[in-house]
mmCIF file of C-alpha atoms in Angstrom:
data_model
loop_
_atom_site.group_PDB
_atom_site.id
_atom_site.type_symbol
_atom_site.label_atom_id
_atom_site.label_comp_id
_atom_site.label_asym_id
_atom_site.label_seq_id
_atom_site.Cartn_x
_atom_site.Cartn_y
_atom_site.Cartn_z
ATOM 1 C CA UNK A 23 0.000 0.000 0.000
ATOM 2 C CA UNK A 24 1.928 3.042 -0.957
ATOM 3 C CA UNK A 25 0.997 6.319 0.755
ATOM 4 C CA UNK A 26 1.888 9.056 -1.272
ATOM 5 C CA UNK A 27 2.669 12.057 1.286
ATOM 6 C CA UNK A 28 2.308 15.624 1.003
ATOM 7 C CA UNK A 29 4.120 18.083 3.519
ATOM 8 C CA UNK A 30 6.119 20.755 4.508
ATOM 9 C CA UNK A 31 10.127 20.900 3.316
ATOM 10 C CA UNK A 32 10.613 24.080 5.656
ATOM 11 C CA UNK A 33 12.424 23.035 8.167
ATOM 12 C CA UNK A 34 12.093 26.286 10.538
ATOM 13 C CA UNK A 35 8.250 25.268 10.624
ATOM 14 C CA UNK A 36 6.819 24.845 14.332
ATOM 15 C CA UNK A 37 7.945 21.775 16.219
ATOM 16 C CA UNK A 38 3.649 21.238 16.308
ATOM 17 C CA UNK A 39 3.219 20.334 13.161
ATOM 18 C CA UNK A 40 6.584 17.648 13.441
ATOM 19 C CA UNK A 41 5.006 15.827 15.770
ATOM 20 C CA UNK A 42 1.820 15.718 14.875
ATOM 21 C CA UNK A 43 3.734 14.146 11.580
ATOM 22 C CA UNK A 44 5.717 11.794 13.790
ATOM 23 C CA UNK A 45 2.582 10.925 15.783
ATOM 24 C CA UNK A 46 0.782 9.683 12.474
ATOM 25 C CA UNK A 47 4.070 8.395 10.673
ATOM 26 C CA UNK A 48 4.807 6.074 13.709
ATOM 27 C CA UNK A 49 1.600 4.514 12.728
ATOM 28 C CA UNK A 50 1.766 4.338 9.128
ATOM 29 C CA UNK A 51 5.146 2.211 9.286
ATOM 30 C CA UNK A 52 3.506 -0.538 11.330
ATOM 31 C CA UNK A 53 0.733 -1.317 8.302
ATOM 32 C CA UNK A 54 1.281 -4.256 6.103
ATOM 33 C CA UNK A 55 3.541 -3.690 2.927
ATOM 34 C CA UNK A 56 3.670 0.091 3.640
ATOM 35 C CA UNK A 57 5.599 1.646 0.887
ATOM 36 C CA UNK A 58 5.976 5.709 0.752
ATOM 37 C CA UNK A 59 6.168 8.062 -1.837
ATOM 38 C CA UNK A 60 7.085 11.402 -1.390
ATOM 39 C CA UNK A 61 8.986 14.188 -2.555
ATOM 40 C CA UNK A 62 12.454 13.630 -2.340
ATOM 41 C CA UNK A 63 13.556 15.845 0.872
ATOM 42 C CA UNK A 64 15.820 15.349 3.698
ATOM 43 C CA UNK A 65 14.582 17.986 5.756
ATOM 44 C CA UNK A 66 11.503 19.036 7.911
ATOM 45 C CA UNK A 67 8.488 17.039 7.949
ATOM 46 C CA UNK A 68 9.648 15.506 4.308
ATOM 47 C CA UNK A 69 12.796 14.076 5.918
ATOM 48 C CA UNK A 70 11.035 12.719 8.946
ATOM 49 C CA UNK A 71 9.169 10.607 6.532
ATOM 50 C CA UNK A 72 12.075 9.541 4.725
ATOM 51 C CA UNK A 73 13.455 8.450 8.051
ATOM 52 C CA UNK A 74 10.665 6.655 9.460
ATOM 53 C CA UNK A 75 10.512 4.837 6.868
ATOM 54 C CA UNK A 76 14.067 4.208 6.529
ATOM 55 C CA UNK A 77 14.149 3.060 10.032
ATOM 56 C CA UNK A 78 11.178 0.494 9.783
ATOM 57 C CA UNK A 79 13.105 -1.136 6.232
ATOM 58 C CA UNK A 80 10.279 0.125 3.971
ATOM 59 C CA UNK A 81 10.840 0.716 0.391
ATOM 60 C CA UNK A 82 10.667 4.367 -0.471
ATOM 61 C CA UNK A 83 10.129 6.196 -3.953
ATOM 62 C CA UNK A 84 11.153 10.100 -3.948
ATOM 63 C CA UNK A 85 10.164 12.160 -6.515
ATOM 64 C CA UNK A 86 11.700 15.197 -7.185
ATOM 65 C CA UNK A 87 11.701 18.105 -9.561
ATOM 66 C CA UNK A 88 15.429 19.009 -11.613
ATOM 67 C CA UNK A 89 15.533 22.135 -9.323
ATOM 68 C CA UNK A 90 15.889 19.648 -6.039
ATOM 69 C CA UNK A 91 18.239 16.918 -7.666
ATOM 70 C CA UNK A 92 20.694 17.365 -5.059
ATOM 71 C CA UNK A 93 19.233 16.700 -2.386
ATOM 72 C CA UNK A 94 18.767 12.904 -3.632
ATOM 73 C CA UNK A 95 22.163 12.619 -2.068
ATOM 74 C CA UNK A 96 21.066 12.413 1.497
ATOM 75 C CA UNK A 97 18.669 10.193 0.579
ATOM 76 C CA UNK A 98 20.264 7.148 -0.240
ATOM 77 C CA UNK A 99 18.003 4.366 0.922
ATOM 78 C CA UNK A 100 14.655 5.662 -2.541
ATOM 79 C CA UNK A 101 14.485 5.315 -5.373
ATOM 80 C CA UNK A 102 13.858 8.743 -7.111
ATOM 81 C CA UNK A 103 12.491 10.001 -10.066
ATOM 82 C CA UNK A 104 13.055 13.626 -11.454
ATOM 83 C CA UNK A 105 11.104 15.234 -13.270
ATOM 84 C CA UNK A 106 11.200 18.399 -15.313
ATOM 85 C CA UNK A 107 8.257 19.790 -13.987
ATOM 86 C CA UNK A 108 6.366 20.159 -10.588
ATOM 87 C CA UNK A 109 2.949 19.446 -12.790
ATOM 88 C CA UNK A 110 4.631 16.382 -14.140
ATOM 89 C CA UNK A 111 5.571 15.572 -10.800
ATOM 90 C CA UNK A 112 1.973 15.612 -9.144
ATOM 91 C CA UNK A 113 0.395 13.755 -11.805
ATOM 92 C CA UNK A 114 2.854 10.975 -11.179
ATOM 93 C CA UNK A 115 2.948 10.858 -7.962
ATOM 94 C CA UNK A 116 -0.891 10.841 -7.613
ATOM 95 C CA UNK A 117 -1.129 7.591 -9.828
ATOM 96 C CA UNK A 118 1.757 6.005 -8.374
ATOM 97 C CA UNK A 119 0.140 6.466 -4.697
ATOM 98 C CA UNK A 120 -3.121 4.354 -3.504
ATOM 99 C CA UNK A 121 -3.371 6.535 -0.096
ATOM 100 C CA UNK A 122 -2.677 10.550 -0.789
ATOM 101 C CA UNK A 123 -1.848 12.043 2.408
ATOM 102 C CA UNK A 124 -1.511 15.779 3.009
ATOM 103 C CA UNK A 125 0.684 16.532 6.328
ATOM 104 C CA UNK A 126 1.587 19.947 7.428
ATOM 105 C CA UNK A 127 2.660 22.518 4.791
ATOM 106 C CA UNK A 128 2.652 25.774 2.866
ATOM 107 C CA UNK A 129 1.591 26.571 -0.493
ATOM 108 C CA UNK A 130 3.280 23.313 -2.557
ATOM 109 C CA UNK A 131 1.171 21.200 0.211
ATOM 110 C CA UNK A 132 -1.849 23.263 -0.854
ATOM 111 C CA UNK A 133 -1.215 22.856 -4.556
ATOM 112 C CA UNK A 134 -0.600 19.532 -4.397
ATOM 113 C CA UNK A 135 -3.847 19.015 -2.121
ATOM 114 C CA UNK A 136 -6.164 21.156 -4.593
ATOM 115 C CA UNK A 137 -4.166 19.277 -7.803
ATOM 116 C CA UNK A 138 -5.059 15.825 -6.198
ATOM 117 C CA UNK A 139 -8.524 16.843 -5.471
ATOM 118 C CA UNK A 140 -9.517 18.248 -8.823
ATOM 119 C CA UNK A 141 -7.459 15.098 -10.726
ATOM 120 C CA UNK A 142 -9.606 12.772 -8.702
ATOM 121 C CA UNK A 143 -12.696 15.094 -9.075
ATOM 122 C CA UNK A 144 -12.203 15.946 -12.461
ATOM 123 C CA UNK A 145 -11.004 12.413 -14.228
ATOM 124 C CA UNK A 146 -12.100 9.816 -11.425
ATOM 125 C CA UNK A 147 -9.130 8.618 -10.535
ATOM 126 C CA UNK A 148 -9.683 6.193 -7.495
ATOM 127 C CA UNK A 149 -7.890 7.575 -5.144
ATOM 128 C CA UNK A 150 -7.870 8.024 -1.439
ATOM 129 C CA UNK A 151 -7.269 11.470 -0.456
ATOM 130 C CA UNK A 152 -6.938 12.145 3.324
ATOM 131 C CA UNK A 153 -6.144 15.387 5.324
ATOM 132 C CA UNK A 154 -4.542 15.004 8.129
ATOM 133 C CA UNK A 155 -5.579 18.205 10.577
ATOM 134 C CA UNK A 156 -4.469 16.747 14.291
ATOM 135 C CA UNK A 157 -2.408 19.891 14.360
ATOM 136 C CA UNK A 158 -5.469 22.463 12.840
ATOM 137 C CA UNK A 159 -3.146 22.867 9.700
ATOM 138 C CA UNK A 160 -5.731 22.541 7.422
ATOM 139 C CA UNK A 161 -8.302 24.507 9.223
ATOM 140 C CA UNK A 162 -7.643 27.913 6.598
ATOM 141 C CA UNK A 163 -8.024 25.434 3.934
ATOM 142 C CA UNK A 164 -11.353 23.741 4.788
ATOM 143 C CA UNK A 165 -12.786 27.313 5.241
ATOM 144 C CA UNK A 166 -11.756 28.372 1.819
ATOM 145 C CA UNK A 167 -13.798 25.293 0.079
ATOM 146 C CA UNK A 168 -16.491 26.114 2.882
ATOM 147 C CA UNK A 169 -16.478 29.577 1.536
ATOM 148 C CA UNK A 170 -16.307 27.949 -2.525
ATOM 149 C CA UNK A 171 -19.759 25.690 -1.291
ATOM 150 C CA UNK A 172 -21.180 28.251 0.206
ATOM 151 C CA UNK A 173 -20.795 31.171 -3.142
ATOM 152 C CA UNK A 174 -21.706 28.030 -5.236
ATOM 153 C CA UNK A 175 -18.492 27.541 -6.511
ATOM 154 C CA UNK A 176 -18.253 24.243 -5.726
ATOM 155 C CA UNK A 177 -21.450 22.570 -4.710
ATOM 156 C CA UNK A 178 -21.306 19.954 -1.192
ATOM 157 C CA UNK A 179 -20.247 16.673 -3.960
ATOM 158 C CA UNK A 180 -16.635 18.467 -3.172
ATOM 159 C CA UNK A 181 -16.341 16.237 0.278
ATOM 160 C CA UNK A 182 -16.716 13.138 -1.390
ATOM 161 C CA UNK A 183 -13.140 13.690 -2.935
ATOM 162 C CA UNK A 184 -11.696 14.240 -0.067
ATOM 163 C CA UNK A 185 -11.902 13.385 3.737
ATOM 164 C CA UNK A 186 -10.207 14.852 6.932
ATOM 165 C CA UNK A 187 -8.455 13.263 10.225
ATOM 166 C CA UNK A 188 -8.303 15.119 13.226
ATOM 167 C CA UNK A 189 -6.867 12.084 15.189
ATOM 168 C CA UNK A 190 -6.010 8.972 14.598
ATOM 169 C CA UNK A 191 -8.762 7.091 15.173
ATOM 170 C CA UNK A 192 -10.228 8.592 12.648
ATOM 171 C CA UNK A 193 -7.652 8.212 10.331
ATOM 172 C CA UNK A 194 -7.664 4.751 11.271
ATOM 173 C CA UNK A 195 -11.563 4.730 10.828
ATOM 174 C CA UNK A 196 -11.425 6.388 7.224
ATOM 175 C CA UNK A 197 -8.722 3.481 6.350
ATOM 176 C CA UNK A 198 -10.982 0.733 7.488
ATOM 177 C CA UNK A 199 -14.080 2.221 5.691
ATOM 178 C CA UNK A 200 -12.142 2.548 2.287
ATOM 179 C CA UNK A 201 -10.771 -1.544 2.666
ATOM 180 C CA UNK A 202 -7.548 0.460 3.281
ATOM 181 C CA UNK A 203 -7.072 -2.124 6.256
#
């Protein structure tokens, strides 16, 4: 089951949103044939994937674009793929991913989130698309497509694309209800 993860790569974020990535990573590892895709970073909440993983043996796929190359270097446990572009990128990484978590971040995180949303809206592609929100980082997000539903923008079908874990229970819950687990 590869879970293709979303996050931060600034690494002066708030310690917070770290462990709230820890707390859900530490849980991820113990699932049966866990794989992770990500993009291929060594630091912040990025690099606490790729060590999580690394520590629990799991294979590991980075993807990267040409502007990050070198940072594959501290990363030698992945695979990686580069690719020109960050739009090239997301579409492959979406595909290549059964699970599509979004963890902490800034605006890539939020790209990525609204490009997997309207790719699995838009084309549907059967894909699992989870927030995880333990730490409230998603709260400015949910009120902006709130705000889209509510000027008719988007109309309510928008939450079926998507769904949102404030702990891990329900993360675990979401799993179990999509024969994740």
């Amino acid at each position: 089951m590869r879970f293709t993860i979303s996050s931060s790569s600034n690494d002066s974020i708030d310690v917070k949103y770290k462990e709230s990535a820890k707390h859900i990573l530490d849980y991820i590892i113990t699932l049966p044939n866990a794989e992770l895709n990500w993009g291929s970073c060594s630091i912040s909440i990025m690099g606490l994937c790729y060590e999580a993983f690394k520590k629990a043996k799991l294979p590991m796929h980075g993807y990267t674009s040409s502007k990050y190359a070198d940072d594959i270097n501290n990363l030698p446990e992945a695979d990686h793929k580069i690719f020109a572009t960050t739009y090239d990128l997301k579409k492959e990484i979406l595909y290549d991913g059964d699970i599509i978590l979004m963890l902490a971040g800034g605006t890539g995180t939020i790209s990525e989130f609204f490009g997997h949303l309207e790719e699995i809206r838009s084309n549907d592609a059967n894909k699992l698309l989870v927030i995880w929100n333990e730490d409230h980082s998603f709260d400015s997000t949910l009120e902006l497509i709130k705000d889209l539903v509510s000027r008719n923008f988007n109309n309510e079908s928008i939450y079926n694309y998507f769904k949102v874990a404030n702990n891990l229970e329900e993360f675990k819950n979401i799993l179990k209800e999509n024969g994740k687990i």
